[in-house]
Structures are given as C-alpha cells and as structure tokens.
PDB file of C-alpha atoms in Angstrom:
ATOM      1  CA  MET A 612    -139.944 114.098  95.329  1.00 76.00           C
ATOM      2  CA  GLU A 613    -136.946 114.013  97.607  1.00 84.00           C
ATOM      3  CA  ARG A 614    -133.954 116.565  97.427  1.00 80.00           C
ATOM      4  CA  ASN A 615    -130.486 116.042  98.503  1.00 85.00           C
ATOM      5  CA  ALA A 616    -127.872 118.801  98.629  1.00 84.00           C
ATOM      6  CA  VAL A 617    -124.592 118.255  97.298  1.00 86.00           C
ATOM      7  CA  ASN A 618    -122.105 120.496  98.844  1.00 84.00           C
ATOM      8  CA  PRO A 619    -118.310 119.504  98.694  1.00 84.00           C
ATOM      9  CA  VAL A 620    -117.426 123.050 100.253  1.00 81.00           C
ATOM     10  CA  THR A 621    -119.830 125.057 102.396  1.00 85.00           C
ATOM     11  CA  TRP A 622    -119.195 128.659 101.541  1.00 81.00           C
ATOM     12  CA  SER A 623    -122.270 128.800  98.833  1.00 81.00           C
ATOM     13  CA  VAL A 624    -124.778 127.604 101.549  1.00 83.00           C
ATOM     14  CA  GLU A 625    -123.992 130.845 103.457  1.00 81.00           C
ATOM     15  CA  MET A 626    -125.015 132.660 100.370  1.00 77.00           C
ATOM     16  CA  GLY A 627    -128.299 130.712  99.919  1.00 80.00           C
ATOM     17  CA  PHE A 628    -127.494 128.058  97.015  1.00 81.00           C
ATOM     18  CA  ASN A 629    -126.033 124.503  96.873  1.00 81.00           C
ATOM     19  CA  GLN A 630    -123.396 123.575  94.775  1.00 83.00           C
ATOM     20  CA  GLY A 631    -125.802 120.777  93.266  1.00 82.00           C
ATOM     21  CA  GLU A 632    -128.976 118.784  94.221  1.00 76.00           C
ATOM     22  CA  VAL A 633    -129.977 115.379  93.437  1.00 84.00           C
ATOM     23  CA  VAL A 634    -133.480 115.022  92.913  1.00 81.00           C
ATOM     24  CA  SER A 635    -135.576 111.695  93.006  1.00 84.00           C
ATOM     25  CA  GLY A 636    -138.925 110.373  92.606  1.00 85.00           C
ATOM     26  CA  HIS A 637    -140.343 113.574  90.881  1.00 72.00           C
ATOM     27  CA  SER A 638    -142.708 113.159  88.199  1.00 82.00           C
ATOM     28  CA  ARG A 639    -142.745 116.631  86.388  1.00 87.00           C
ATOM     29  CA  THR A 640    -140.244 119.031  85.428  1.00 90.00           C
ATOM     30  CA  LEU A 641    -140.967 122.592  84.617  1.00 90.00           C
ATOM     31  CA  TYR A 642    -138.496 124.622  82.739  1.00 91.00           C
ATOM     32  CA  ILE A 643    -138.921 128.408  83.171  1.00 93.00           C
ATOM     33  CA  SER A 644    -137.770 130.836  80.310  1.00 90.00           C
ATOM     34  CA  GLY A 645    -136.017 133.779  81.309  1.00 93.00           C
ATOM     35  CA  GLN A 646    -138.311 136.149  83.361  1.00 95.00           C
ATOM     36  CA  THR A 647    -137.453 139.934  83.689  1.00 96.00           C
ATOM     37  CA  ALA A 648    -139.600 142.811  85.094  1.00 97.00           C
ATOM     38  CA  MET A 649    -142.339 142.600  82.324  1.00 94.00           C
ATOM     39  CA  SER A 650    -145.603 143.672  83.393  1.00 94.00           C
ATOM     40  CA  LYS A 651    -148.668 141.189  82.660  1.00 89.00           C
ATOM     41  CA  ASP A 652    -149.202 143.135  79.352  1.00 90.00           C
ATOM     42  CA  GLY A 653    -145.585 142.823  78.301  1.00 89.00           C
ATOM     43  CA  LYS A 654    -144.296 146.121  79.153  1.00 95.00           C
ATOM     44  CA  PRO A 655    -140.967 146.639  80.852  1.00 96.00           C
ATOM     45  CA  GLU A 656    -141.113 148.182  84.209  1.00 97.00           C
ATOM     46  CA  HIS A 657    -138.898 149.892  86.893  1.00 98.00           C
ATOM     47  CA  ASP A 658    -136.291 151.356  84.194  1.00 96.00           C
ATOM     48  CA  GLY A 659    -133.057 151.515  86.336  1.00 95.00           C
ATOM     49  CA  ASP A 660    -134.346 150.178  89.654  1.00 97.00           C
ATOM     50  CA  MET A 661    -132.460 147.030  90.116  1.00 98.00           C
ATOM     51  CA  ALA A 662    -134.170 146.225  93.257  1.00 97.00           C
ATOM     52  CA  ALA A 663    -137.659 146.731  91.705  1.00 98.00           C
ATOM     53  CA  GLN A 664    -136.665 144.675  88.376  1.00 98.00           C
ATOM     54  CA  LEU A 665    -135.303 141.845  90.975  1.00 98.00           C
ATOM     55  CA  THR A 666    -138.605 141.598  92.753  1.00 98.00           C
ATOM     56  CA  LEU A 667    -140.945 141.654  89.615  1.00 98.00           C
ATOM     57  CA  SER A 668    -138.839 139.174  87.902  1.00 98.00           C
ATOM     58  CA  ILE A 669    -139.277 136.658  91.055  1.00 98.00           C
ATOM     59  CA  ASP A 670    -142.720 137.490  90.929  1.00 97.00           C
ATOM     60  CA  ASN A 671    -142.860 136.438  87.376  1.00 96.00           C
ATOM     61  CA  ILE A 672    -141.170 133.218  88.276  1.00 95.00           C
ATOM     62  CA  GLU A 673    -143.632 132.420  90.975  1.00 96.00           C
ATOM     63  CA  ALA A 674    -146.462 133.277  88.523  1.00 95.00           C
ATOM     64  CA  VAL A 675    -145.204 130.667  85.846  1.00 95.00           C
ATOM     65  CA  LEU A 676    -144.617 128.296  88.761  1.00 93.00           C
ATOM     66  CA  ALA A 677    -148.165 128.619  90.309  1.00 95.00           C
ATOM     67  CA  GLU A 678    -149.695 128.141  86.752  1.00 94.00           C
ATOM     68  CA  ALA A 679    -147.896 124.644  86.867  1.00 93.00           C
ATOM     69  CA  GLY A 680    -149.199 124.019  90.304  1.00 94.00           C
ATOM     70  CA  MET A 681    -145.789 124.434  91.842  1.00 94.00           C
ATOM     71  CA  SER A 682    -144.117 127.018  94.069  1.00 97.00           C
ATOM     72  CA  LEU A 683    -140.558 128.401  94.762  1.00 97.00           C
ATOM     73  CA  SER A 684    -139.906 125.391  96.870  1.00 96.00           C
ATOM     74  CA  ASN A 685    -140.018 123.379  93.767  1.00 95.00           C
ATOM     75  CA  LEU A 686    -137.129 125.365  92.077  1.00 96.00           C
ATOM     76  CA  VAL A 687    -133.792 123.235  92.007  1.00 95.00           C
ATOM     77  CA  ARG A 688    -132.000 125.337  89.389  1.00 96.00           C
ATOM     78  CA  LEU A 689    -131.991 128.925  88.971  1.00 98.00           C
ATOM     79  CA  ASN A 690    -129.692 131.070  86.476  1.00 98.00           C
ATOM     80  CA  VAL A 691    -129.444 134.860  87.127  1.00 98.00           C
ATOM     81  CA  TYR A 692    -128.296 136.969  84.182  1.00 98.00           C
ATOM     82  CA  THR A 693    -127.580 140.662  84.741  1.00 98.00           C
ATOM     83  CA  THR A 694    -126.098 143.608  83.163  1.00 98.00           C
ATOM     84  CA  ASP A 695    -124.282 145.071  86.422  1.00 98.00           C
ATOM     85  CA  VAL A 696    -123.146 142.207  88.779  1.00 98.00           C
ATOM     86  CA  ASP A 697    -121.960 144.552  91.313  1.00 98.00           C
ATOM     87  CA  LEU A 698    -125.393 146.288  91.803  1.00 98.00           C
ATOM     88  CA  LEU A 699    -127.494 143.114  91.657  1.00 98.00           C
ATOM     89  CA  PHE A 700    -124.964 141.840  94.699  1.00 96.00           C
ATOM     90  CA  GLN A 701    -126.229 145.173  96.479  1.00 97.00           C
ATOM     91  CA  HIS A 702    -129.781 144.025  96.080  1.00 97.00           C
ATOM     92  CA  TYR A 703    -129.156 140.268  96.484  1.00 95.00           C
ATOM     93  CA  GLY A 704    -130.972 139.803  99.701  1.00 94.00           C
ATOM     94  CA  VAL A 705    -134.326 140.677  97.641  1.00 95.00           C
ATOM     95  CA  LEU A 706    -133.741 137.292  96.080  1.00 96.00           C
ATOM     96  CA  ALA A 707    -132.172 135.259  98.872  1.00 95.00           C
ATOM     97  CA  GLY A 708    -134.938 136.382 101.121  1.00 96.00           C
ATOM     98  CA  ARG A 709    -137.564 134.983  98.853  1.00 96.00           C
ATOM     99  CA  LEU A 710    -135.553 131.787  98.463  1.00 96.00           C
ATOM    100  CA  GLY A 711    -134.941 131.478 102.484  1.00 95.00           C
ATOM    101  CA  ALA A 712    -138.621 132.149 103.011  1.00 97.00           C
ATOM    102  CA  ALA A 713    -139.414 129.158 100.960  1.00 97.00           C
ATOM    103  CA  ALA A 714    -136.894 127.050 102.343  1.00 95.00           C
ATOM    104  CA  VAL A 715    -135.076 126.470  99.151  1.00 95.00           C
ATOM    105  CA  ALA A 716    -131.443 126.707  97.882  1.00 94.00           C
ATOM    106  CA  PRO A 717    -131.368 125.952  94.370  1.00 95.00           C
ATOM    107  CA  ALA A 718    -128.316 125.364  92.424  1.00 92.00           C
ATOM    108  CA  THR A 719    -127.513 128.740  91.018  1.00 95.00           C
ATOM    109  CA  THR A 720    -125.170 130.487  88.372  1.00 96.00           C
ATOM    110  CA  MET A 721    -125.108 134.162  87.952  1.00 96.00           C
ATOM    111  CA  LEU A 722    -123.631 135.627  84.770  1.00 97.00           C
ATOM    112  CA  GLY A 723    -122.855 139.344  83.780  1.00 98.00           C
ATOM    113  CA  VAL A 724    -124.002 140.104  80.279  1.00 98.00           C
ATOM    114  CA  THR A 725    -123.661 143.329  78.095  1.00 97.00           C
ATOM    115  CA  ARG A 726    -127.356 143.407  77.798  1.00 96.00           C
ATOM    116  CA  LEU A 727    -130.565 141.463  77.924  1.00 97.00           C
ATOM    117  CA  ALA A 728    -133.162 141.194  75.223  1.00 93.00           C
ATOM    118  CA  ILE A 729    -135.314 144.178  76.260  1.00 92.00           C
ATOM    119  CA  PRO A 730    -133.728 147.270  76.786  1.00 94.00           C
ATOM    120  CA  GLY A 731    -133.383 148.815  80.061  1.00 95.00           C
ATOM    121  CA  GLN A 732    -133.799 145.421  81.807  1.00 97.00           C
ATOM    122  CA  MET A 733    -131.046 144.636  84.174  1.00 98.00           C
ATOM    123  CA  VAL A 734    -131.766 141.186  85.449  1.00 98.00           C
ATOM    124  CA  GLU A 735    -133.433 137.962  84.144  1.00 98.00           C
ATOM    125  CA  LEU A 736    -134.248 134.891  85.925  1.00 98.00           C
ATOM    126  CA  GLU A 737    -134.692 131.435  84.396  1.00 97.00           C
ATOM    127  CA  GLY A 738    -135.146 128.221  86.385  1.00 96.00           C
ATOM    128  CA  THR A 739    -135.876 124.487  86.591  1.00 96.00           C
ATOM    129  CA  ALA A 740    -138.583 123.130  88.975  1.00 94.00           C
ATOM    130  CA  VAL A 741    -139.559 119.615  89.891  1.00 94.00           C
ATOM    131  CA  ALA A 742    -142.433 118.241  91.777  1.00 91.00           C
TER     132      ALA A 742
END
C-alpha cells in the first residue's frame, strides 16, 4: 500500500492530520464502526472523564484493527464525534500522541454533537483503514 498526503495548506499537519490522502495498491479496506469508552462486556466506562474515555475509545479502535490484522498505521480516515469540543481539545494530545507514535496522520473530521447513543459517553471515533 502506498499513501500520499494531500495538503494544499499545511496548518493541519501541525495538528496531526492531513487534508486528504491518496491510497493506492491496497487490497483490503476496513470500515470501523463508532468506538466509544465501552468495556469488552458492553458497559460504558469513565463517566465524566474525557481523557479516559478518549483513551479507551482509541484502545477499542486498535482492537478492531488488530482483529483485522491491521494497526493504527493503516488508518486513513478518522471521524471524531464529541459532546464537548472544547473539553476534547484539552485532551486532544491523547489522540494525537497515539497517532503520532504510529506515524500516521489520517484525514480527520471532528464534530460536536448534542449526545451520543449511550448516555454519559462524550467521544466516539470511527475510521477507515486500508492494507
């Protein structure tokens, strides 16, 4: 798989994401459903703790990727939904650090929403990965 960043502007690169990515030569695409701070048995975790919810959401994204034989380095698209954009930005380094450690800067969209499907959840991540 070959990835080429598309950045007609460069401010996003400093924030850890590309404006777009051209992917060629891939053979598999994984579409990842929204992942929140849910335990393995489907119980919501870390009520009121954005940093902990973000960490567990990323862990859950990684679990789906691993099950498909992929890792964060295969992530080409990431959508971030949050009930509190300002609070999420205070803890964005949690996400940026994990992506940076994987040397990946997927095309990213962040949206503020009034609520998520599970009450108490403050952040949800969905993504697309290619291998």
